[in-house]
Coordinates of N, CA and C in Angstrom, one line a residue:
M16 N -21.6 23.9 29.2 CA -21.7 25.3 27.8 C -23.4 25.2 28.5
A17 N -23.7 26.4 28.6 CA -25.3 27.1 29.2 C -25.6 27.0 27.8
A18 N -27.0 26.9 27.0 CA -27.9 26.8 25.8 C -27.2 28.5 25.7
P19 N -27.1 28.7 25.2 CA -28.0 31.1 23.8 C -28.8 31.5 24.6
R20 N -28.5 32.2 24.8 CA -30.2 33.5 25.4 C -30.5 33.9 24.2
T21 N -29.7 34.1 23.4 CA -29.8 35.3 22.4 C -29.3 35.0 20.9
P22 N -30.3 34.9 19.6 CA -29.4 34.2 18.1 C -28.1 35.2 18.2
T23 N -28.0 36.0 18.4 CA -26.1 37.3 18.3 C -25.6 35.7 19.1
E24 N -25.6 34.8 20.0 CA -24.9 34.6 21.4 C -25.2 33.0 20.2
A25 N -26.3 32.6 19.4 CA -25.9 30.9 19.0 C -25.5 31.8 17.4
L26 N -24.7 32.1 17.0 CA -24.6 32.7 15.8 C -23.1 33.2 16.0
A27 N -22.5 33.4 17.3 CA -21.4 33.7 17.3 C -20.8 32.2 17.9
N28 N -21.7 31.9 18.6 CA -21.4 29.7 18.4 C -20.7 29.2 17.5
L29 N -21.6 29.1 16.8 CA -21.3 28.0 15.4 C -20.8 28.6 14.7
L30 N -19.7 30.5 15.0 CA -19.2 30.6 14.0 C -17.7 30.0 14.6
S31 N -17.7 30.3 16.1 CA -16.7 29.3 16.8 C -16.2 28.3 16.7
D32 N -17.4 26.9 16.1 CA -17.7 26.2 16.2 C -16.8 25.5 14.9
A33 N -17.2 26.6 13.9 CA -16.4 26.7 12.6 C -15.1 26.6 12.6
R34 N -14.3 27.5 13.1 CA -13.2 28.1 13.4 C -12.7 27.2 13.6
F35 N -13.2 26.5 14.8 CA -12.3 24.7 15.6 C -12.2 24.0 14.5
G36 N -13.4 24.7 13.5 CA -12.7 22.2 12.9 C -12.8 23.3 11.5
A37 N -12.6 24.3 11.4 CA -11.7 24.5 10.5 C -10.0 24.3 10.8
G38 N -9.7 24.6 11.8 CA -8.5 25.2 12.1 C -7.9 22.9 12.3
F39 N -8.9 22.4 13.0 CA -8.7 20.9 13.4 C -8.2 20.2 11.9
L40 N -8.8 21.1 11.1 CA -8.8 20.0 9.9 C -7.0 20.9 9.0
Q41 N -6.8 21.7 9.2 CA -5.3 22.5 8.5 C -4.3 21.8 9.9
R42 N -4.3 21.6 10.7 CA -3.7 20.2 11.2 C -3.4 19.5 11.1
H43 N -4.7 18.4 11.2 CA -4.6 17.5 11.2 C -5.1 16.4 9.4
G44 N -5.0 17.5 9.1 CA -6.5 17.1 7.4 C -5.5 15.9 7.2
W45 N -4.7 16.2 7.0 CA -3.2 14.9 6.0 C -3.3 13.4 7.6
R46 N -3.7 13.4 7.9 CA -3.1 12.4 9.1 C -4.6 11.6 9.4
L47 N -6.3 12.6 9.3 CA -7.3 11.4 8.8 C -7.1 11.2 7.1
V48 N -6.9 11.9 6.5 CA -6.1 11.1 5.2 C -6.2 10.2 5.5
L49 N -5.0 10.1 4.7 CA -4.0 8.5 5.9 C -5.3 7.7 5.9
V50 N -5.6 8.3 6.8 CA -5.8 7.0 8.2 C -7.1 6.5 7.4
F51 N -8.1 7.0 6.9 CA -9.0 7.0 5.5 C -8.9 5.6 4.5
V52 N -7.7 6.7 3.9 CA -7.5 6.3 2.4 C -6.7 5.2 2.5
G53 N -5.5 5.2 3.6 CA -4.6 4.6 4.0 C -4.7 3.4 4.3
L54 N -6.0 3.0 5.5 CA -6.2 2.5 6.5 C -7.3 1.8 6.4
L55 N -8.1 2.6 6.2 CA -9.8 2.0 7.0 C -10.6 1.8 5.2
L56 N -10.2 2.3 4.3 CA -10.2 2.0 2.8 C -10.0 0.9 2.3
P57 N -8.7 0.4 2.6 CA -7.8 -0.8 2.2 C -8.3 -2.0 3.2
L58 N -8.4 -1.8 4.5 CA -8.6 -2.8 5.6 C -10.6 -3.0 5.1
W59 N -10.8 -2.2 5.0 CA -12.4 -2.8 4.3 C -12.0 -3.4 3.0
G60 N -11.3 -3.2 2.0 CA -11.9 -3.7 1.1 C -10.5 -5.2 0.6
F61 N -10.0 -4.9 2.2 CA -9.0 -7.1 2.4 C -9.5 -7.6 3.3
A62 N -10.8 -7.2 3.5 CA -11.4 -8.1 4.5 C -12.0 -8.7 4.0
E63 N -13.1 -7.5 2.5 CA -14.3 -8.5 0.9 C -13.1 -9.3 0.6
L64 N -12.5 -9.0 0.2 CA -11.8 -10.1 -0.4 C -11.5 -11.6 -0.2
A65 N -11.2 -11.1 1.2 CA -10.6 -12.2 2.5 C -12.0 -12.8 2.0
D66 N -12.9 -12.7 3.4 CA -14.3 -13.7 3.5 C -14.4 -13.7 1.6
E67 N -14.2 -14.1 1.0 CA -15.0 -14.8 -0.4 C -13.8 -16.3 0.0
V68 N -12.7 -14.9 0.3 CA -11.5 -16.7 -0.2 C -11.9 -17.1 0.6
L69 N -11.9 -17.4 2.0 CA -12.4 -18.5 2.7 C -13.7 -19.4 3.5
E70 N -14.8 -18.6 2.4 CA -16.3 -19.3 2.0 C -15.6 -20.0 0.8
G71 N -14.6 -20.0 0.0 CA -14.7 -20.7 -1.2 C -15.3 -20.1 -2.9
E72 N -15.8 -19.3 -2.6 CA -16.3 -18.1 -3.4 C -15.8 -17.9 -4.3
P73 N -16.3 -18.3 -6.3 CA -15.3 -17.7 -6.7 C -15.3 -15.8 -8.1
F74 N -13.8 -15.1 -8.2 CA -15.3 -13.8 -8.4 C -15.4 -13.5 -9.3
A75 N -16.2 -13.1 -9.8 CA -16.5 -13.3 -11.1 C -15.3 -11.9 -12.6
F76 N -14.7 -11.2 -11.5 CA -13.6 -11.3 -12.6 C -12.3 -11.8 -12.6
D77 N -12.2 -13.0 -11.7 CA -10.8 -13.2 -11.9 C -10.1 -14.3 -13.2
E78 N -10.9 -14.8 -14.2 CA -11.4 -15.5 -14.9 C -11.1 -14.6 -15.8
P79 N -12.4 -13.9 -16.1 CA -12.6 -13.6 -17.3 C -11.1 -13.0 -18.1
I80 N -10.4 -12.1 -16.5 CA -9.1 -10.6 -16.8 C -8.2 -12.3 -17.3
L81 N -7.7 -13.3 -16.4 CA -6.5 -14.0 -17.0 C -7.0 -14.6 -18.4
L82 N -7.9 -14.6 -18.9 CA -8.3 -15.4 -20.0 C -7.8 -13.7 -21.0
F83 N -7.9 -12.6 -20.6 CA -8.3 -12.6 -21.7 C -6.0 -11.9 -21.8
A84 N -5.9 -12.0 -20.7 CA -4.7 -11.5 -20.6 C -3.6 -12.6 -21.2
R85 N -4.2 -13.9 -21.7 CA -3.7 -15.5 -22.1 C -4.3 -15.0 -24.0
E86 N -4.9 -14.4 -24.1 CA -5.3 -13.8 -25.7 C -4.4 -12.9 -26.1
A87 N -3.6 -11.8 -25.2 CA -2.8 -11.0 -25.2 C -1.6 -11.3 -25.5
A88 N -1.6 -12.5 -25.3 CA 0.2 -13.2 -25.2 C 1.0 -13.0 -25.8
A89 N 1.9 -12.1 -25.5 CA 3.1 -11.9 -27.0 C 4.9 -12.5 -26.7
G90 N 5.8 -12.8 -27.3 CA 6.9 -12.9 -26.8 C 8.2 -12.0 -26.7
G91 N 7.9 -10.3 -27.4 CA 7.5 -9.8 -27.0 C 7.4 -9.8 -25.0
L92 N 5.9 -9.6 -24.7 CA 5.0 -9.3 -23.8 C 5.4 -10.5 -23.0
D93 N 6.0 -11.6 -23.4 CA 7.0 -12.1 -22.4 C 7.9 -11.9 -21.6
Q94 N 8.5 -11.1 -22.1 CA 9.8 -11.0 -21.7 C 9.6 -9.6 -20.5
L95 N 8.7 -8.9 -21.1 CA 8.5 -7.5 -20.7 C 8.6 -8.1 -18.9
F96 N 7.2 -9.0 -18.6 CA 6.4 -9.0 -18.1 C 7.5 -10.4 -17.3
L97 N 8.5 -11.1 -18.0 CA 9.2 -11.5 -17.3 C 10.4 -11.2 -16.3
L98 N 10.5 -9.7 -17.0 CA 11.5 -8.7 -16.3 C 10.7 -7.9 -15.5
A99 N 9.5 -8.1 -15.4 CA 9.1 -6.9 -14.2 C 8.8 -7.7 -12.8
S100 N 8.0 -8.2 -12.9 CA 8.0 -10.2 -12.2 C 9.0 -9.8 -11.7
K101 N 10.6 -10.3 -12.0 CA 11.3 -10.0 -11.5 C 12.5 -9.0 -10.2
L102 N 12.0 -7.8 -11.6 CA 11.6 -6.6 -10.3 C 10.7 -6.6 -9.4
G103 N 10.1 -7.1 -8.9 CA 9.3 -7.1 -8.7 C 9.6 -7.8 -7.1
Y104 N 10.5 -9.0 -7.0 CA 10.7 -9.4 -5.9 C 12.5 -9.4 -5.8
E105 N 12.8 -10.4 -6.7 CA 14.4 -10.3 -6.4 C 14.9 -10.2 -6.9
W106 N 15.2 -9.6 -8.5 CA 16.0 -8.2 -9.0 C 15.6 -6.9 -8.6
G107 N 14.7 -6.3 -8.1 CA 14.7 -5.4 -7.2 C 13.9 -5.0 -6.3
V108 N 12.4 -5.6 -6.0 CA 12.2 -4.6 -4.3 C 12.8 -4.9 -2.7
V109 N 13.5 -6.8 -3.1 CA 13.2 -7.5 -1.9 C 15.3 -6.4 -1.7
P110 N 16.3 -6.5 -2.3 CA 17.4 -5.9 -2.9 C 17.1 -4.0 -2.3
V111 N 16.0 -3.4 -2.9 CA 16.0 -2.2 -2.5 C 15.6 -1.6 -0.9
D112 N 14.7 -2.4 -0.5 CA 14.3 -2.9 0.8 C 15.8 -3.2 1.5
I113 N 16.8 -3.6 1.3 CA 17.7 -3.9 1.9 C 18.8 -2.9 2.2
L114 N 19.2 -2.1 0.8 CA 19.0 -0.7 0.7 C 19.0 0.1 1.6
L115 N 17.7 0.3 1.5 CA 16.9 2.1 2.0 C 17.6 1.4 3.2
V116 N 17.0 0.7 4.2 CA 17.1 0.5 5.5 C 18.6 0.3 5.7
L117 N 19.5 -0.5 5.6 CA 21.0 0.3 5.9 C 21.0 2.4 5.0
G118 N 20.9 2.6 4.6 CA 20.9 3.9 3.5 C 21.1 4.9 4.7
L119 N 19.1 3.9 5.2 CA 18.3 5.6 6.6 C 19.5 4.5 7.6
A120 N 20.1 3.7 8.4 CA 20.5 3.8 9.1 C 21.8 3.7 8.9
L121 N 22.8 4.2 8.2 CA 23.9 4.8 8.1 C 23.9 6.2 8.0
A122 N 23.3 6.5 8.1 CA 22.5 8.5 7.6 C 22.2 8.6 9.1
R123 N 21.7 7.7 10.1 CA 21.0 7.7 11.3 C 20.0 8.7 11.4
R124 N 19.3 8.5 10.3 CA 17.8 8.2 10.1 C 17.1 7.5 11.1
H125 N 17.0 7.7 12.4 CA 16.0 6.3 13.5 C 15.0 5.7 12.9
R126 N 14.2 6.8 13.0 CA 13.0 7.0 13.0 C 12.9 6.3 11.8
E127 N 13.2 7.3 10.2 CA 12.9 6.7 9.4 C 13.6 5.3 9.1
G128 N 14.6 5.6 10.2 CA 15.0 3.6 9.0 C 14.2 2.3 9.4
L129 N 13.7 2.6 11.7 CA 12.9 2.4 12.3 C 11.3 2.1 11.0
F130 N 10.7 3.3 11.1 CA 9.6 3.3 9.8 C 9.9 2.1 9.2
A131 N 10.6 2.8 7.8 CA 11.0 1.3 7.1 C 11.0 -0.2 6.9
G132 N 12.0 0.2 8.4 CA 12.5 -1.8 8.6 C 11.6 -2.0 9.4
V133 N 10.1 -1.7 9.6 CA 8.9 -2.3 10.5 C 7.9 -2.0 9.4
A134 N 7.6 -1.5 8.7 CA 6.9 -1.6 7.2 C 7.4 -2.6 6.4
L135 N 8.3 -2.6 5.9 CA 8.9 -4.1 4.6 C 9.2 -4.8 5.0
L136 N 10.0 -5.3 7.0 CA 9.6 -6.1 6.8 C 8.4 -7.1 7.5
G137 N 7.3 -6.7 8.4 CA 7.0 -6.7 8.5 C 5.7 -7.4 7.3
S138 N 6.0 -6.4 6.3 CA 4.8 -6.7 5.4 C 5.4 -8.2 5.0
A139 N 6.4 -8.8 4.6 CA 6.5 -9.8 3.9 C 6.7 -11.1 5.0
L140 N 6.4 -10.9 6.1 CA 6.0 -12.3 7.3 C 4.7 -11.9 6.9
L141 N 4.1 -10.9 7.5 CA 2.3 -11.1 7.6 C 1.7 -11.5 6.3
N142 N 2.8 -11.7 4.9 CA 2.2 -12.1 3.4 C 2.6 -12.9 3.7
M143 N 3.4 -13.7 3.8 CA 3.8 -15.3 5.0 C 2.4 -15.7 5.0
A144 N 2.6 -15.5 6.4 CA 1.3 -15.8 7.5 C -0.1 -16.1 7.2
A145 N -0.2 -14.9 6.2 CA -1.5 -14.9 5.3 C -1.5 -15.7 4.0
K146 N -0.7 -16.2 3.4 CA -0.4 -17.2 2.5 C -0.9 -19.0 3.2
L147 N -0.3 -19.0 4.5 CA -0.9 -20.0 4.7 C -1.7 -20.5 5.7
A148 N -2.2 -18.9 6.1 CA -3.5 -19.0 6.5 C -5.2 -19.6 5.3
F149 N -4.5 -18.1 4.1 CA -5.5 -18.7 3.5 C -5.7 -20.5 2.5
A150 N -3.9 -20.3 1.8 CA -3.9 -21.8 1.4 C -5.2 -21.5 -0.1
R151 N -4.3 -20.2 -0.6 CA -5.5 -21.2 -1.9 C -4.7 -20.7 -3.2
E152 N -5.1 -22.6 -3.7 CA -4.4 -23.0 -5.1 C -4.1 -21.5 -5.5
R153 N -3.2 -21.7 -6.3 CA -3.1 -20.8 -7.8 C -3.6 -20.8 -9.2
P154 N -4.1 -20.2 -10.0 CA -4.3 -20.8 -11.5 C -3.7 -21.6 -12.0
T155 N -4.2 -22.2 -12.5 CA -4.4 -23.4 -13.1 C -5.3 -22.9 -14.4
L156 N -5.3 -21.7 -15.1 CA -5.5 -22.5 -16.7 C -4.5 -22.8 -17.6
W157 N -3.5 -22.5 -17.1 CA -2.6 -23.0 -18.3 C -1.0 -23.0 -17.7
E158 N -0.5 -23.5 -18.2 CA 0.6 -24.2 -17.5 C 1.6 -22.3 -17.7
A159 N 2.1 -21.6 -16.6 CA 3.1 -20.9 -16.8 C 4.2 -20.5 -16.9
I160 N 4.3 -20.2 -18.1 CA 6.2 -20.1 -18.3 C 6.8 -20.2 -17.2
A161 N 6.6 -18.9 -15.6 CA 7.4 -18.9 -14.6 C 6.6 -19.1 -13.4
P162 N 6.7 -20.2 -13.5 CA 5.3 -21.3 -12.5 C 5.8 -20.9 -11.1
E163 N 4.8 -21.2 -10.1 CA 5.4 -21.2 -8.8 C 5.3 -22.1 -7.9
H164 N 5.2 -22.4 -7.1 CA 4.8 -23.2 -5.8 C 4.1 -23.3 -4.4
T165 N 4.3 -22.2 -4.8 CA 3.9 -21.9 -2.7 C 2.5 -21.2 -2.7
F166 N 1.9 -20.6 -2.0 CA -0.2 -20.7 -2.2 C -0.3 -18.7 -2.4
S167 N -1.3 -18.3 -3.5 CA -1.5 -17.4 -4.4 C -2.3 -16.3 -3.5
F168 N -2.5 -16.4 -2.2 CA -3.4 -15.1 -1.6 C -2.9 -14.9 -0.1
P169 N -2.3 -13.7 0.5 CA -2.5 -12.5 -0.9 C -1.2 -12.4 -2.1
S170 N -1.2 -12.1 -2.7 CA -0.2 -11.8 -3.6 C 1.4 -11.0 -3.6
G171 N 2.6 -11.8 -3.4 CA 3.5 -10.9 -2.5 C 4.4 -10.6 -3.2
H172 N 4.7 -10.1 -4.1 CA 4.7 -9.3 -5.2 C 4.1 -8.4 -5.7
A173 N 2.9 -7.7 -5.2 CA 2.4 -7.1 -4.9 C 2.0 -6.5 -3.3
M174 N 1.4 -7.5 -2.9 CA 2.4 -6.9 -1.5 C 3.5 -6.4 -1.5
G175 N 4.8 -6.7 -2.2 CA 6.1 -6.5 -1.6 C 6.5 -4.7 -1.6
S176 N 5.7 -5.4 -3.3 CA 5.8 -3.6 -4.1 C 5.2 -2.2 -3.8
M177 N 3.7 -2.6 -3.2 CA 3.0 -2.3 -2.7 C 3.8 -0.8 -2.1
T178 N 4.3 -2.0 -0.7 CA 5.3 -1.6 0.3 C 6.0 -0.4 0.2
L179 N 7.3 -0.7 -0.6 CA 8.5 0.0 -1.1 C 7.9 1.2 -1.6
A180 N 7.0 0.7 -2.2 CA 6.7 2.1 -3.1 C 5.5 3.5 -1.8
M181 N 4.5 3.2 -0.8 CA 3.7 3.2 0.1 C 5.0 4.1 1.0
V182 N 6.3 3.0 1.1 CA 7.5 2.9 3.0 C 8.1 5.1 0.9
L183 N 8.3 4.7 0.6 CA 9.5 5.4 -0.5 C 9.1 7.1 -1.3
V184 N 8.0 7.2 -1.0 CA 6.2 9.1 -1.2 C 6.1 8.8 0.2
L185 N 6.4 8.2 0.9 CA 5.9 8.7 3.0 C 7.6 9.2 3.4
L186 N 8.4 8.6 3.0 CA 9.6 9.5 3.1 C 9.8 10.6 2.4
C187 N 10.0 9.9 1.2 CA 9.8 11.8 0.2 C 9.2 12.7 0.6
W188 N 7.4 12.7 1.1 CA 6.7 13.1 0.7 C 7.1 14.4 1.8
H189 N 8.1 15.4 1.9 CA 8.5 16.5 2.1 C 9.4 17.0 1.2
T190 N 9.9 16.4 0.2 CA 10.4 16.7 -0.2 C 10.2 17.2 -1.4
R191 N 11.3 17.3 -2.9 CA 10.4 18.1 -4.2 C 10.4 17.1 -5.3
W192 N 10.7 15.9 -4.4 CA 10.8 15.0 -4.8 C 9.3 14.2 -4.9
R193 N 8.2 14.1 -4.4 CA 7.5 13.4 -3.6 C 6.3 12.5 -5.4
W194 N 6.1 14.2 -5.7 CA 5.6 13.5 -7.1 C 6.1 12.8 -8.5
P195 N 7.3 12.9 -8.3 CA 8.4 11.5 -9.9 C 7.9 11.2 -8.6
V196 N 8.4 10.4 -7.8 CA 8.6 9.3 -6.6 C 7.3 9.0 -6.4
L197 N 6.1 9.8 -6.5 CA 4.5 8.7 -6.5 C 4.0 8.3 -7.9
V198 N 4.1 8.4 -8.6 CA 4.5 8.5 -10.5 C 4.8 7.1 -10.8
A199 N 6.8 7.1 -10.5 CA 7.6 6.2 -10.8 C 6.9 4.9 -9.4
M200 N 6.6 4.9 -8.3 CA 6.3 3.9 -7.9 C 4.5 4.0 -8.1
L201 N 4.2 4.2 -9.1 CA 2.7 3.8 -9.0 C 2.0 3.2 -10.1
G202 N 3.5 3.6 -11.2 CA 3.5 3.3 -11.9 C 5.0 1.1 -13.0
F203 N 5.3 1.8 -11.8 CA 5.8 0.4 -10.9 C 5.7 -0.7 -10.7
V204 N 4.8 -0.4 -9.9 CA 3.7 -1.6 -8.2 C 1.9 -1.4 -9.6
L205 N 1.8 -0.7 -10.2 CA 0.8 -1.7 -12.1 C 1.8 -2.4 -12.5
L206 N 2.5 -2.6 -13.0 CA 3.6 -3.1 -13.5 C 4.2 -4.4 -12.7
V207 N 4.2 -4.6 -11.7 CA 4.4 -5.8 -11.3 C 3.3 -6.6 -11.2
G208 N 2.1 -5.8 -10.5 CA 0.6 -6.6 -10.6 C 0.2 -7.1 -12.1
L209 N 0.3 -6.3 -13.3 CA 0.0 -6.9 -14.5 C 0.9 -7.5 -15.2
S210 N 1.9 -8.5 -13.8 CA 2.8 -9.6 -14.4 C 2.7 -10.4 -14.2
R211 N 2.3 -10.4 -13.3 CA 1.9 -12.2 -12.4 C 0.5 -12.8 -13.3
V212 N -0.5 -11.7 -13.0 CA -1.6 -12.0 -14.3 C -1.4 -12.7 -15.4
Y213 N -0.7 -11.5 -15.7 CA -0.3 -12.3 -17.9 C 0.4 -13.4 -17.1
L214 N 1.2 -13.6 -16.5 CA 2.0 -14.8 -16.4 C 1.3 -16.1 -15.6
G215 N 0.2 -15.5 -15.3 CA -1.2 -17.0 -15.1 C -1.0 -17.3 -12.9
V216 N 0.1 -16.6 -12.5 CA 0.5 -17.2 -12.0 C 0.0 -16.7 -10.0
H217 N -0.9 -15.8 -10.7 CA -1.8 -15.3 -10.1 C -3.5 -14.3 -10.2
Y218 N -4.4 -14.8 -9.2 CA -6.5 -14.1 -9.2 C -5.5 -13.4 -9.6
P219 N -6.4 -12.1 -10.3 CA -6.3 -10.8 -10.2 C -7.1 -10.3 -8.9
S220 N -8.0 -11.3 -8.0 CA -7.8 -10.5 -6.3 C -6.9 -11.0 -5.9
D221 N -5.9 -11.5 -5.9 CA -5.2 -12.0 -5.3 C -3.2 -10.5 -4.9
I222 N -3.4 -9.8 -6.0 CA -3.2 -8.6 -6.5 C -3.4 -7.5 -5.8
L223 N -4.7 -7.5 -5.6 CA -5.9 -6.6 -5.4 C -5.7 -7.0 -3.5
A224 N -5.6 -8.0 -3.7 CA -6.0 -8.2 -2.0 C -4.1 -7.9 -1.2
G225 N -3.0 -8.0 -1.5 CA -1.9 -7.9 -1.7 C -1.8 -6.1 -1.4
W226 N -2.2 -5.6 -2.6 CA -2.3 -4.3 -2.4 C -3.0 -3.1 -1.8
T227 N -4.1 -4.1 -1.0 CA -5.5 -3.1 -0.1 C -4.5 -3.2 1.2
A228 N -3.5 -4.6 1.2 CA -3.3 -5.3 2.7 C -1.5 -4.2 2.4
A229 N -1.2 -4.5 1.7 CA 0.2 -3.4 2.1 C -0.4 -1.8 2.3
L230 N -1.3 -1.2 1.6 CA -1.3 0.3 1.7 C -2.1 -0.2 3.7
A231 N -2.5 -0.7 3.9 CA -2.6 -0.8 5.5 C -1.8 -0.2 6.3
W232 N -0.6 -1.3 6.3 CA -0.5 -1.8 6.9 C 1.2 -1.1 7.6
T233 N 1.8 0.1 5.5 CA 2.2 0.7 5.7 C 1.4 2.2 5.9
A234 N 0.1 1.9 6.3 CA 0.3 3.8 6.7 C -0.2 3.3 8.8
A235 N -1.0 2.1 8.8 CA -0.5 1.7 10.6 C 0.6 1.9 10.8
T236 N 1.6 1.4 10.6 CA 3.5 1.7 10.9 C 4.2 3.2 10.3
W237 N 3.9 3.6 9.8 CA 4.1 5.8 9.7 C 2.6 5.8 10.4
L238 N 1.5 5.5 10.7 CA 0.8 6.8 11.6 C 1.3 5.7 13.9
L239 N 2.0 4.8 13.8 CA 2.9 4.6 15.2 C 4.0 5.2 15.2
V240 N 4.9 5.0 14.4 CA 5.7 5.9 14.3 C 6.8 6.6 14.3
K241 N 5.7 7.9 13.4 CA 5.3 8.9 13.0 C 5.2 10.1 14.2
Y242 N 3.8 9.1 14.7 CA 2.6 9.7 15.9 C 2.6 10.0 16.7
G243 N 3.2 8.5 17.0 CA 3.5 7.7 18.7 C 3.7 8.6 19.5
A244 N 4.6 9.5 19.0 CA 5.9 10.4 20.4 C 4.6 11.7 20.5
G245 N 3.4 11.6 20.3 CA 2.3 13.2 19.6 C 2.6 13.9 18.7
R246 N 4.5 13.7 18.3 CA 4.7 14.7 17.2 C 3.8 15.3 15.9
V247 N 3.8 16.6 15.9 CA 2.5 17.2 14.5 C 3.6 18.0 14.0
G248 N 4.1 18.1 12.5 CA 4.8 19.4 12.0 C 3.7 19.9 11.2
R249 N 4.1 20.8 10.9 CA 3.2 22.4 10.4 C 2.7 21.7 9.8
K250 N 1.3 22.4 9.1 CA 0.1 22.3 8.4 C -0.5 21.3 8.5
G251 N -0.1 20.2 9.6 CA -0.8 18.5 9.5 C 0.0 18.5 8.9
L252 N 1.2 18.7 7.6 CA 1.7 17.2 7.3 C 3.2 16.5 7.8
P253 N 2.8 15.3 7.4 CA 4.2 15.0 8.5 C 5.4 15.2 7.7
P254 N 6.2 16.4 8.4 CA 7.6 16.6 8.2 C 8.3 14.9 8.8
P255 N 9.9 15.0 7.6 CA 10.3 14.5 7.9 C 10.4 13.4 9.3
L256 N 11.3 12.0 9.5 CA 11.1 11.5 10.8 C 12.5 11.9 10.7
E257 N 12.8 12.2 12.6 CA 13.6 11.5 12.5 C 14.6 11.3 14.3

């Protein structure tokens, strides 16, 4: 493009570029936010945590938070967090994962089912592989009332609950249920994460790693399944998968 010959032409070009940028953000802003907040930031966070674990460096916040949780222990809280821990895996997340994928398949929502299936199953497989790769031992500050015998990093409960939460929020994004689901899932994810620390079976850094890995994986899966065919919804927001 030739350089503008007058100030008027330069101003016209600047306004044209501004309109183009505004239009681009309007059409694709949601994707940019999802890529940055849902994918790039979590990937960076997980990489930082993983690097410290590989080097065997302790996190300054891990032991103090665990000790605080131990001091706060009480009978009623024991039962609450035991229940939350069960709901974060075998009593809640796993059955809901299976029912969600089967329900979407029976409803012939094939792309939604594909997204949910890949995100949920892939998250579980990634977690198992990561645990073996990092081989971090679980905390031993006290004898847990619900002991675990697998490796610690990243937390499977944190990763599984966050993946399910992200899947539900993204599937509901174009419905009137998106904010109730978002709030409910946020509370659920936090409760499950807290339960694992309270029970003394995970370091807080394990929980953060599970959350960040789940966010990055689910966002990547959504973008691949949703936009792999180059489909863009109105106003740049992702419509329901079909």
